[in-house]
């Protein structure tokens, strides 16, 4: 009923940039927090950045000053602009959204399918 679809991953050289996008669709009444997570090979999934419906942002220390999260509430989308990419940023990136499908439904965390980001020369 609710889908999150990411796009924008790929291969980039160290120091380069990528922009990830995630669109939520389906039965959506409201979206609270939207965010990005990543999982590198052999590691646990980690939080990268989040943004509230009011625009408040938070970042993991390792990406502060390099990544920027933004959202369009009218389009139910969230973006992650990644600059000055490093090899250690290589991971599958997932978006997550805290969504109410109806006024009376509880909030539920929905995840996208993930998009691969590879930083390598």
PDB file of N, CA and C in Angstrom, residues 37 78 80 109-110:
ATOM      1  N   UNK A  37      19.724   5.714   5.500  1.00  0.00           N
ATOM      2  CA  UNK A  37      20.585   4.781   6.209  1.00  0.00           C
ATOM      3  C   UNK A  37      21.480   4.123   5.172  1.00  0.00           C
ATOM      4  N   UNK A  78      12.317  12.683  -0.510  1.00  0.00           N
ATOM      5  CA  UNK A  78      13.467  13.066   0.294  1.00  0.00           C
ATOM      6  C   UNK A  78      14.715  12.827  -0.553  1.00  0.00           C
ATOM      7  N   UNK A  80      19.193  13.162  -0.849  1.00  0.00           N
ATOM      8  CA  UNK A  80      20.463  13.211  -0.138  1.00  0.00           C
ATOM      9  C   UNK A  80      21.534  13.633  -1.133  1.00  0.00           C
ATOM     10  N   UNK A 109       7.132   2.503  10.108  1.00  0.00           N
ATOM     11  CA  UNK A 109       8.347   2.776   9.341  1.00  0.00           C
ATOM     12  C   UNK A 109       8.364   1.949   8.062  1.00  0.00           C
ATOM     13  N   UNK A 110       8.450   2.640   6.943  1.00  0.00           N
ATOM     14  CA  UNK A 110       8.576   1.981   5.646  1.00  0.00           C
ATOM     15  C   UNK A 110       9.998   2.196   5.127  1.00  0.00           C
TER      16      UNK A 110
END
